Backbone as CSV, one residue per row, in Angstrom:
resi,resn,N_x,N_y,N_z,CA_x,CA_y,CA_z,C_x,C_y,C_z
1,MET,-4.870,-54.149,1.262,-4.201,-53.321,0.655,-5.155,-51.703,0.279
2,SER,-5.856,-51.871,0.456,-6.725,-50.499,0.908,-6.357,-49.779,1.973
3,HIS,-6.134,-50.339,2.581,-5.876,-50.190,4.277,-4.483,-49.348,4.468
4,THR,-3.778,-49.748,3.688,-2.185,-49.394,4.002,-2.508,-47.989,2.595
5,ALA,-2.402,-48.095,1.666,-3.372,-46.663,1.016,-3.323,-45.897,1.842
6,THR,-4.572,-46.051,2.588,-4.645,-44.734,3.119,-4.172,-44.704,3.997
7,LEU,-3.792,-45.611,4.973,-2.491,-44.884,6.303,-1.664,-43.935,5.760
8,PHE,-1.089,-44.737,4.428,-0.310,-43.474,3.318,-0.265,-42.091,3.470
9,LYS,-1.773,-42.150,3.002,-2.159,-40.588,2.727,-2.504,-39.892,4.034
10,LEU,-2.935,-40.480,5.158,-2.808,-39.715,6.092,-1.470,-39.202,6.637
11,VAL,-0.282,-39.866,6.484,0.453,-39.716,6.638,1.273,-38.427,6.317
12,SER,1.214,-38.521,4.909,1.450,-37.453,3.650,0.889,-36.066,3.915
13,VAL,-0.256,-36.521,4.487,-1.271,-34.973,4.714,-0.465,-34.122,5.874
14,SER,-0.264,-35.201,6.936,0.051,-34.416,8.608,1.594,-34.281,8.166
15,ALA,2.614,-34.298,7.609,3.576,-33.734,7.115,3.625,-32.236,6.501
16,GLN,2.423,-32.309,5.635,2.404,-30.855,5.085,2.495,-30.117,5.711
17,HIS,1.725,-30.620,6.969,2.071,-29.063,7.830,3.391,-28.405,8.496
18,TRP,3.972,-29.007,8.660,5.449,-29.294,9.103,6.598,-28.976,8.346
19,ASP,7.105,-27.991,7.947,8.341,-27.260,6.469,9.517,-27.958,7.552
20,GLY,9.523,-29.011,8.468,10.826,-29.143,9.036,11.760,-27.995,9.667
21,VAL,11.105,-27.189,10.308,11.949,-26.378,10.300,11.847,-25.411,12.214
22,ILE,12.547,-26.152,13.440,12.682,-25.241,14.040,12.181,-23.686,14.520
23,VAL,11.300,-23.861,15.279,11.707,-22.041,15.659,12.505,-21.754,16.048
24,THR,12.482,-20.265,15.585,13.925,-19.195,15.854,13.585,-18.603,17.449
25,GLN,14.928,-18.677,17.909,15.277,-18.485,19.450,14.559,-17.398,19.988
26,ALA,14.276,-16.227,18.718,14.061,-15.018,18.820,11.892,-15.217,19.204
27,ASP,11.311,-16.316,17.864,10.584,-16.015,17.811,9.870,-17.021,19.278
28,TYR,10.555,-17.888,19.940,10.506,-18.341,20.669,9.571,-17.911,21.803
29,GLN,11.408,-16.891,22.313,11.108,-15.948,23.102,10.130,-15.199,23.487
30,SER,9.417,-14.322,22.115,8.413,-13.808,22.221,7.497,-14.395,22.462
31,LEU,6.949,-15.901,22.152,5.961,-16.358,22.319,5.743,-16.542,23.869
32,ARG,6.672,-16.942,24.567,6.993,-17.144,25.833,6.871,-16.353,26.537
33,ALA,6.905,-15.113,26.093,6.567,-13.355,27.001,4.935,-13.801,26.759
34,ILE,4.804,-13.516,25.322,3.025,-13.143,25.028,2.128,-14.310,26.316
35,LYS,2.683,-15.533,26.096,2.101,-16.821,26.782,1.678,-15.865,28.557
36,HIS,2.746,-15.528,28.881,2.856,-14.938,31.123,2.197,-13.316,31.228
37,GLU,1.724,-13.059,29.537,1.191,-11.871,29.927,-0.364,-12.474,30.038
38,PHE,-0.767,-13.539,29.570,-2.504,-13.912,28.958,-2.885,-14.874,29.954
39,ILE,-3.966,-14.743,30.562,-4.791,-15.186,32.094,-5.391,-16.531,30.962
40,ASP,-5.192,-18.040,30.522,-5.512,-19.134,29.854,-6.293,-19.555,31.343
41,PHE,-7.845,-18.610,30.937,-8.694,-19.712,32.007,-9.370,-21.080,31.694
42,ARG,-9.444,-21.395,30.256,-9.563,-22.579,30.154,-8.429,-23.393,29.479
43,GLY,-7.312,-23.342,29.890,-6.286,-23.975,29.148,-5.896,-24.447,27.855
44,PHE,-6.398,-23.259,27.106,-5.819,-23.580,25.330,-4.223,-23.642,25.437
45,LEU,-3.283,-22.944,26.222,-2.474,-22.291,26.057,-1.376,-23.462,26.499
46,ARG,-1.923,-24.584,26.996,-1.070,-26.020,28.059,0.313,-26.061,26.816
47,SER,-0.441,-26.512,25.454,0.822,-27.111,24.460,1.576,-26.231,24.359
48,TRP,1.253,-25.014,24.752,2.413,-23.907,24.973,3.955,-24.693,25.389
49,ASN,4.205,-25.366,25.592,5.224,-25.771,26.468,6.552,-25.512,26.907
50,ASP,7.852,-25.305,27.747,8.715,-24.350,28.070,10.089,-25.035,27.014
51,SER,9.803,-26.305,26.843,10.420,-26.291,25.594,10.641,-26.395,24.267
52,GLY,9.941,-25.259,23.674,9.798,-25.098,22.738,9.417,-25.874,21.197
53,TYR,9.609,-27.436,22.003,9.269,-28.166,20.899,7.300,-28.371,20.521
54,GLY,7.390,-28.540,19.124,6.221,-28.720,18.329,5.584,-27.210,17.539
55,VAL,6.563,-25.850,18.200,6.122,-24.378,17.708,5.702,-24.795,16.551
56,CYS,6.412,-24.897,15.516,6.131,-24.762,14.511,5.666,-26.021,13.669
57,SER,5.794,-27.484,14.117,4.918,-28.042,13.686,3.583,-28.541,13.957
58,GLY,3.067,-27.413,14.162,1.520,-27.777,14.630,1.122,-27.964,16.275
59,GLY,2.529,-28.115,16.875,1.980,-29.076,18.356,1.492,-27.354,18.899
60,TRP,1.664,-26.080,18.754,1.670,-25.167,20.300,0.151,-24.669,19.178
61,ALA,-1.216,-24.335,19.907,-2.510,-24.285,19.592,-2.150,-22.780,18.652
62,GLY,-3.110,-22.522,17.743,-3.088,-21.403,18.064,-1.745,-20.887,16.655
63,ILE,-0.789,-21.791,16.699,0.364,-20.655,15.999,0.473,-21.136,14.198
64,LYS,0.972,-20.446,13.799,1.705,-20.918,12.133,3.524,-20.305,11.780
65,CYS,3.865,-21.004,11.630,4.726,-20.523,10.767,5.812,-20.829,9.823
66,LEU,6.244,-20.248,9.350,6.948,-20.210,7.881,8.280,-20.053,8.002
67,LYS,9.501,-21.245,7.859,10.351,-21.110,7.368,11.103,-20.596,9.247
68,GLY,10.270,-21.191,10.728,10.920,-20.855,11.557,10.139,-20.125,11.999
69,GLN,9.518,-18.995,11.363,9.270,-17.624,12.636,7.576,-17.573,11.887
70,VAL,7.213,-17.113,13.352,5.824,-17.162,12.924,5.036,-15.950,12.560
71,ILE,4.384,-16.764,12.073,3.679,-15.494,10.661,2.533,-15.426,11.129
72,ALA,1.441,-16.222,12.182,0.227,-16.025,12.489,-0.075,-16.068,13.871
73,ILE,-0.696,-15.348,14.598,-0.767,-16.043,16.055,-2.826,-15.587,15.968
74,GLN,-3.398,-16.766,16.444,-4.930,-16.981,16.091,-5.494,-17.611,17.590
75,LEU,-5.919,-16.965,17.829,-6.893,-17.294,18.779,-8.017,-16.557,19.529
76,PRO,-9.329,-16.711,18.667,-10.449,-16.520,18.518,-11.021,-17.154,19.821
77,TRP,-12.124,-16.126,20.793,-12.936,-16.792,21.190,-12.591,-18.151,22.323
78,ARG,-11.351,-17.780,22.622,-10.609,-18.573,24.142,-10.306,-18.493,25.582
79,GLY,-11.592,-17.271,25.218,-11.766,-16.202,27.169,-10.271,-16.076,27.513
80,LEU,-9.445,-15.709,26.586,-7.646,-15.661,27.084,-7.865,-14.870,27.514
81,GLY,-7.947,-14.039,28.501,-7.138,-12.539,29.342,-6.271,-11.854,29.356
82,GLY,-5.849,-11.228,30.658,-5.133,-10.492,30.674,-4.421,-9.582,29.580
83,ARG,-2.764,-9.165,29.389,-2.495,-8.561,28.089,-2.004,-8.807,26.956
84,ILE,-1.994,-8.076,26.020,-0.906,-8.574,25.105,0.170,-8.210,25.055
85,SER,1.246,-8.652,25.195,2.803,-8.522,25.706,2.730,-7.527,24.527
86,GLU,4.169,-6.471,24.737,4.819,-5.686,23.773,5.394,-6.785,23.512
87,LYS,6.181,-7.672,23.476,6.999,-8.192,23.602,6.582,-8.927,22.218
88,ILE,4.889,-8.711,21.582,4.512,-9.332,20.308,5.376,-8.878,18.393
89,GLY,6.034,-7.267,19.292,6.761,-6.321,17.959,7.512,-7.256,17.947
90,GLN,8.609,-8.387,18.126,9.595,-8.826,18.569,8.944,-10.201,17.094
91,LEU,8.257,-10.037,16.857,7.366,-11.440,15.910,7.960,-10.763,14.323
92,GLN,9.166,-10.579,13.484,8.983,-9.401,12.741,8.564,-10.081,11.590
93,ALA,7.930,-11.568,11.442,7.213,-12.435,10.186,5.863,-12.664,10.618
94,LEU,5.555,-11.930,11.984,4.203,-11.937,12.091,3.316,-11.499,10.782
95,ARG,2.174,-11.716,9.883,1.235,-11.098,9.204,0.125,-10.834,9.671
96,LYS,-0.702,-12.122,10.252,-2.113,-12.053,11.024,-2.102,-12.266,12.612
97,LEU,-2.251,-11.441,13.314,-2.621,-11.291,14.476,-4.537,-11.593,14.925
98,SER,-5.028,-13.098,15.553,-6.141,-12.998,15.320,-6.511,-13.458,16.884
99,LEU,-7.762,-12.523,18.109,-7.927,-12.433,19.031,-8.450,-12.315,19.784
100,HIS,-9.491,-12.150,18.387,-10.814,-11.417,18.520,-11.903,-11.919,19.304
101,ASP,-12.809,-11.676,20.313,-13.740,-12.319,20.943,-13.200,-12.816,21.969
102,ASN,-12.226,-12.194,23.082,-11.770,-12.921,24.283,-12.270,-12.061,25.595
103,VAL,-11.365,-11.621,26.423,-11.826,-11.012,27.240,-10.067,-10.174,27.647
104,LEU,-9.578,-9.463,27.157,-8.355,-9.107,27.020,-8.000,-7.784,27.811
105,GLY,-7.354,-6.962,28.274,-7.584,-6.026,28.363,-6.385,-5.214,28.061
106,GLY,-6.331,-3.935,28.950,-4.981,-3.024,28.452,-4.494,-2.396,27.306
107,PRO,-4.048,-1.624,27.087,-3.666,-0.918,25.746,-3.434,-1.912,24.766
108,VAL,-3.577,-1.653,23.836,-3.598,-2.387,22.187,-1.677,-1.580,21.615
109,PRO,-0.817,-3.319,22.080,0.880,-2.973,22.641,1.051,-1.756,21.397
110,ARG,1.836,-1.037,21.374,2.211,0.008,20.697,3.580,-1.140,19.931
111,SER,4.080,-1.982,20.249,5.117,-2.438,18.677,4.711,-3.284,17.978
112,LEU,3.563,-3.041,17.787,2.454,-3.662,16.399,2.757,-3.130,15.250
113,GLY,3.300,-1.619,15.590,3.759,-0.765,14.783,4.784,-0.642,14.587
114,PHE,5.949,-1.890,14.245,7.031,-2.409,14.013,7.279,-3.314,13.325
115,LEU,5.634,-4.208,13.278,6.248,-5.455,12.735,5.579,-4.495,10.931
116,PRO,6.543,-5.660,9.872,6.399,-5.115,8.499,5.431,-5.634,7.751
117,ASN,5.261,-6.446,8.051,4.533,-7.834,7.494,2.719,-8.140,7.623
118,LEU,2.746,-7.172,8.827,1.388,-7.642,9.673,0.812,-6.643,8.877
119,ARG,-0.644,-8.210,8.307,-1.782,-7.005,7.339,-2.954,-7.509,7.785
120,GLY,-2.965,-8.390,9.064,-4.908,-8.758,9.866,-4.210,-8.790,11.200
121,ILE,-5.419,-7.839,11.655,-5.102,-7.368,13.172,-6.851,-7.850,13.530
122,TYR,-7.047,-8.710,14.347,-8.244,-8.796,14.777,-8.241,-9.050,16.405
123,LEU,-9.067,-8.201,16.642,-8.557,-7.961,18.479,-9.905,-6.916,18.822
124,PHE,-11.313,-6.853,18.289,-12.769,-5.974,18.492,-13.106,-7.535,19.636
125,ASN,-14.087,-7.185,20.148,-14.881,-7.606,21.303,-13.750,-8.406,22.141
126,ASN,-13.041,-7.274,23.113,-12.267,-7.387,23.760,-12.718,-6.780,24.566
127,ARG,-11.200,-6.512,25.925,-11.514,-4.702,26.870,-10.050,-4.265,26.553
128,LEU,-9.915,-4.012,25.099,-8.192,-3.501,24.898,-9.046,-1.997,24.879
129,SER,-7.423,-1.108,25.385,-7.958,0.429,25.294,-6.742,0.850,23.871
130,GLY,-7.208,1.922,23.243,-6.368,2.193,22.556,-6.504,2.188,21.429
131,SER,-5.863,2.950,20.499,-5.997,1.754,18.827,-4.624,1.555,18.258
132,ILE,-4.740,0.696,16.880,-3.913,-0.069,16.338,-2.511,1.256,16.026
133,PRO,-1.851,1.317,15.833,-0.929,1.845,15.499,-0.823,2.391,13.734
134,PRO,-0.803,3.400,13.992,-1.160,4.047,12.405,-0.009,3.694,11.731
135,SER,1.316,3.514,12.217,2.609,2.754,11.246,2.102,1.086,10.738
136,VAL,1.134,0.319,10.618,1.078,-0.433,10.404,0.586,-0.595,9.058
137,ALA,1.299,-0.905,8.282,0.577,-0.916,6.622,-0.468,-2.216,6.649
138,LEU,-1.676,-1.341,6.158,-2.491,-2.115,5.937,-3.222,-1.833,4.159
139,ASP,-2.136,-1.922,3.560,-2.969,-1.848,2.356,-2.038,-3.105,1.194
140,PRO,-3.387,-2.764,-0.117,-3.258,-4.240,-0.372,-1.662,-4.586,-0.413
């Protein structure tokens, strides 16, 4: 009897990670473009599949969603190279971008300045040039 109760508890906890909403087409397309610009030396982005299945249910490494929109990209210490795509600016609900301690190069995307909800940007310990756009609202 207690074994069944434990199983039920595990199922209900894992169900809390998924809000039952599929990622929006616009956010899916942006994530695909972002992946295309990254060089994934260690294979951490294998879960970013071509179908878009699992983006908002915890199936895609480092992605968090709310109501079908991407609110966080968290991929620190993954050995990611390449560049950060300007398409990141199309993730209109993005609140947190954590790509620190990778080997990303190129300019910091200017499109970050167009994200109205962006509050946390962690890009240190990369090979990026330029600065975070001044239009990013980082007030409390």
